Amino acid sequence: PPPYTGVWMGDSKLCAIGVHCGSHITSHGLALNCCTDLSWFEHIVPCGLEGKGVTSLSRELGQHVAVSHVLQPFLDSFQEVFECTLVSSEEPG
């Protein structure tokens, strides 16, 4: 929910998106929770957001969702949305 970044399912974050700038280096990334062991998040305040939770595709869909099942559709959608061609030195997975 605004003003928070990422992809949310109600009050639970499904995907974190981040950018870091420092020492003349910019890095960015995302973390999509597919079949993550969510119990680890019980020991921290995820993303520093009190009262917010974390979820996964597996929890939301009620079935195991492996990264290998999501990777290619995600890459295809990324290329479409950002109108680009992704290049990799190795095959995904």
XYZ file of N, CA and C in Angstrom:
279
model
N 0.838 -1.198 0.000
C 0.000 0.000 0.000
C 0.875 1.251 0.000
N 0.468 2.290 -0.692
C 1.262 3.520 -0.707
C 1.468 4.015 0.723
N 2.577 4.567 1.063
C 3.684 4.967 0.193
C 4.783 3.914 0.092
N 4.507 2.680 0.441
C 5.529 1.637 0.471
C 5.816 1.090 -0.924
N 7.091 0.784 -1.172
C 7.472 0.199 -2.455
C 7.272 -1.312 -2.422
N 7.306 -1.926 -3.587
C 7.178 -3.371 -3.684
C 5.812 -3.785 -4.177
N 5.572 -5.068 -4.096
C 4.279 -5.643 -4.474
C 3.639 -6.170 -3.200
N 2.403 -5.766 -2.971
C 1.723 -6.067 -1.712
C 0.446 -6.858 -1.941
N 0.151 -7.723 -0.997
C -1.122 -8.434 -0.908
C -1.707 -8.013 0.435
N -2.582 -7.021 0.418
C -3.097 -6.475 1.673
C -1.967 -5.807 2.436
N -1.738 -6.228 3.692
C -0.664 -5.674 4.510
C 0.595 -6.527 4.490
N 0.703 -7.439 3.520
C 1.869 -8.318 3.436
C 2.614 -8.105 2.128
N 3.924 -7.975 2.236
C 4.762 -7.738 1.066
C 5.072 -9.057 0.367
N 4.813 -9.098 -0.917
C 5.081 -10.267 -1.747
C 6.411 -10.129 -2.474
N 6.759 -8.903 -2.847
C 7.967 -8.655 -3.624
C 8.611 -7.353 -3.166
N 9.881 -7.426 -2.814
C 10.623 -6.233 -2.406
C 11.411 -5.705 -3.598
N 11.433 -4.385 -3.719
C 12.167 -3.721 -4.790
C 13.069 -2.695 -4.123
N 14.343 -2.675 -4.524
C 15.250 -1.753 -3.871
C 16.298 -1.171 -4.792
N 16.781 0.001 -4.398
C 17.863 0.693 -5.082
C 18.836 1.162 -4.014
N 20.117 0.992 -4.275
C 21.142 1.458 -3.345
C 22.173 2.265 -4.114
N 22.524 3.412 -3.578
C 23.548 4.264 -4.190
C 24.608 4.544 -3.136
N 25.861 4.319 -3.506
C 26.940 4.607 -2.570
C 28.286 4.357 -3.210
N 29.275 5.133 -2.807
C 30.647 4.987 -3.315
C 30.694 4.974 -4.836
N 29.904 5.843 -5.448
C 29.867 5.977 -6.914
C 29.371 4.721 -7.619
N 28.628 3.888 -6.895
C 28.072 2.661 -7.460
C 26.575 2.632 -7.177
N 25.799 2.303 -8.203
C 24.357 2.157 -8.041
C 24.005 0.692 -8.268
N 23.243 0.118 -7.361
C 22.776 -1.258 -7.542
C 21.281 -1.284 -7.300
N 20.635 -2.263 -7.869
C 19.189 -2.386 -7.733
C 18.809 -3.855 -7.809
N 17.614 -4.158 -7.379
C 17.180 -5.540 -7.437
C 15.782 -5.724 -6.907
N 15.353 -6.976 -6.971
C 14.052 -7.314 -6.421
C 14.091 -8.723 -5.878
N 13.198 -8.967 -4.961
C 13.078 -10.296 -4.357
C 11.609 -10.683 -4.377
N 11.272 -11.637 -5.212
C 9.906 -12.153 -5.305
C 9.833 -13.434 -4.492
N 9.007 -13.437 -3.464
C 8.879 -14.616 -2.601
C 7.996 -15.657 -3.277
N 8.627 -16.728 -3.706
C 7.885 -17.816 -4.365
C 7.522 -18.890 -3.352
N 8.526 -19.570 -2.843
C 8.296 -20.648 -1.869
C 9.204 -20.442 -0.661
N 9.338 -19.214 -0.266
C 10.209 -18.792 0.822
C 9.719 -19.335 2.162
N 10.668 -19.734 3.022
C 10.336 -20.116 4.395
C 10.059 -18.814 5.147
N 8.812 -18.486 5.308
C 8.414 -17.207 5.893
C 8.645 -17.130 7.398
N 8.949 -18.245 8.048
C 9.159 -18.219 9.501
C 10.358 -17.355 9.887
N 11.326 -17.186 9.008
C 12.485 -16.340 9.308
C 12.079 -14.889 9.519
N 11.016 -14.455 8.879
C 10.573 -13.070 9.007
C 9.951 -12.776 10.367
N 9.678 -13.816 11.164
C 9.135 -13.626 12.510
C 10.185 -13.058 13.461
N 11.460 -13.107 13.067
C 12.564 -12.677 13.930
C 13.068 -11.273 13.604
N 12.488 -10.636 12.609
C 12.929 -9.306 12.195
C 11.712 -8.422 11.922
N 11.971 -7.162 11.682
C 10.933 -6.243 11.208
C 11.224 -6.076 9.719
N 10.530 -6.830 8.864
C 10.834 -6.805 7.431
C 10.786 -5.393 6.845
N 11.848 -5.030 6.154
C 11.967 -3.730 5.489
C 11.799 -2.564 6.466
N 11.929 -2.846 7.765
C 11.791 -1.801 8.770
C 10.369 -1.300 8.946
N 9.390 -2.049 8.477
C 7.988 -1.616 8.523
C 7.242 -2.351 9.644
N 7.047 -1.662 10.752
C 6.304 -2.229 11.887
C 4.866 -2.534 11.477
N 4.350 -3.677 11.906
C 2.953 -4.020 11.681
C 2.630 -4.532 10.288
N 3.640 -4.710 9.448
C 3.425 -5.240 8.097
C 4.007 -6.641 8.034
N 3.424 -7.489 7.199
C 3.879 -8.859 7.091
C 4.556 -9.145 5.762
N 4.901 -10.387 5.586
C 5.517 -10.877 4.354
C 4.731 -12.096 3.917
N 4.548 -12.255 2.631
C 3.845 -13.415 2.105
C 4.605 -13.970 0.908
N 4.096 -15.032 0.339
C 4.730 -15.672 -0.819
C 3.656 -16.095 -1.815
N 4.091 -16.364 -3.027
C 3.155 -16.888 -4.031
C 2.562 -18.213 -3.564
N 3.399 -19.063 -2.954
C 2.913 -20.362 -2.468
C 1.810 -20.188 -1.433
N 2.004 -19.277 -0.492
C 0.981 -19.051 0.540
C -0.291 -18.487 -0.093
N -0.158 -17.504 -0.950
C -1.323 -16.845 -1.533
C -2.117 -17.760 -2.456
N -1.425 -18.631 -3.177
C -2.105 -19.537 -4.111
C -2.487 -20.874 -3.486
N -1.988 -21.130 -2.286
C -2.326 -22.374 -1.597
C -1.708 -23.605 -2.226
N -0.590 -23.415 -2.934
C 0.128 -24.546 -3.530
C 1.582 -24.156 -3.716
N 2.457 -25.150 -3.796
C 3.883 -24.888 -3.951
C 4.152 -24.226 -5.301
N 4.833 -23.078 -5.273
C 5.221 -22.371 -6.490
C 6.741 -22.245 -6.471
N 7.413 -23.036 -7.294
C 8.877 -23.032 -7.356
C 9.369 -21.856 -8.197
N 10.558 -21.386 -7.889
C 11.182 -20.308 -8.660
C 11.257 -20.702 -10.131
N 11.568 -21.956 -10.409
C 11.701 -22.417 -11.799
C 10.397 -22.272 -12.587
N 9.251 -22.292 -11.901
C 7.965 -22.117 -12.574
C 7.659 -20.653 -12.884
N 8.294 -19.756 -12.153
C 8.000 -18.328 -12.257
C 9.030 -17.586 -13.102
N 10.242 -18.101 -13.171
C 11.346 -17.363 -13.777
C 11.089 -16.935 -15.222
N 10.754 -17.871 -16.092
C 10.584 -17.503 -17.508
C 9.396 -16.571 -17.739
N 8.224 -16.835 -17.145
C 7.130 -15.870 -17.308
C 7.489 -14.476 -16.769
N 8.255 -14.436 -15.666
C 8.681 -13.151 -15.122
C 9.593 -12.424 -16.111
N 10.573 -13.137 -16.654
C 11.501 -12.520 -17.612
C 10.769 -12.052 -18.866
N 9.822 -12.839 -19.336
C 9.034 -12.446 -20.516
C 8.247 -11.158 -20.240
N 7.620 -11.090 -19.077
C 6.841 -9.901 -18.710
C 7.746 -8.687 -18.538
N 8.915 -8.899 -17.943
C 9.866 -7.804 -17.764
C 10.240 -7.197 -19.109
N 10.566 -8.053 -20.076
C 10.931 -7.579 -21.413
C 9.789 -6.802 -22.068
N 8.575 -7.297 -21.879
C 7.415 -6.638 -22.480
C 7.158 -5.266 -21.840
N 7.164 -5.226 -20.519
C 6.869 -3.975 -19.816
C 7.938 -2.919 -20.085
N 9.199 -3.318 -20.064
C 10.290 -2.356 -20.220
C 10.789 -2.244 -21.663
N 10.084 -2.931 -22.577
C 10.405 -2.872 -24.001
C 11.898 -3.027 -24.239
N 12.427 -4.158 -23.758
C 13.854 -4.417 -23.880
C 14.078 -5.890 -24.202
N 15.309 -6.215 -24.502
C 15.714 -7.602 -24.724
C 16.733 -7.956 -23.663
N 16.469 -9.001 -22.908
C 17.392 -9.453 -21.881
C 18.441 -10.373 -22.495
N 19.659 -10.219 -22.086
C 20.767 -11.033 -22.581
C 21.404 -11.712 -21.391
N 21.653 -13.010 -21.514
C 22.250 -13.769 -20.427
C 23.372 -14.636 -20.975
N 24.393 -14.836 -20.165
C 25.490 -15.701 -20.583
C 25.170 -17.171 -20.350
N 24.098 -17.446 -19.629
C 23.672 -18.824 -19.401
C 22.151 -18.907 -19.406
N 21.642 -20.092 -19.538
C 20.199 -20.300 -19.560
C 19.622 -20.081 -18.152
N 18.410 -19.491 -18.053
C 17.778 -19.303 -16.737
C 17.579 -20.638 -16.027
N 17.652 -20.574 -14.712
C 17.399 -21.764 -13.911
C 18.650 -22.379 -13.487
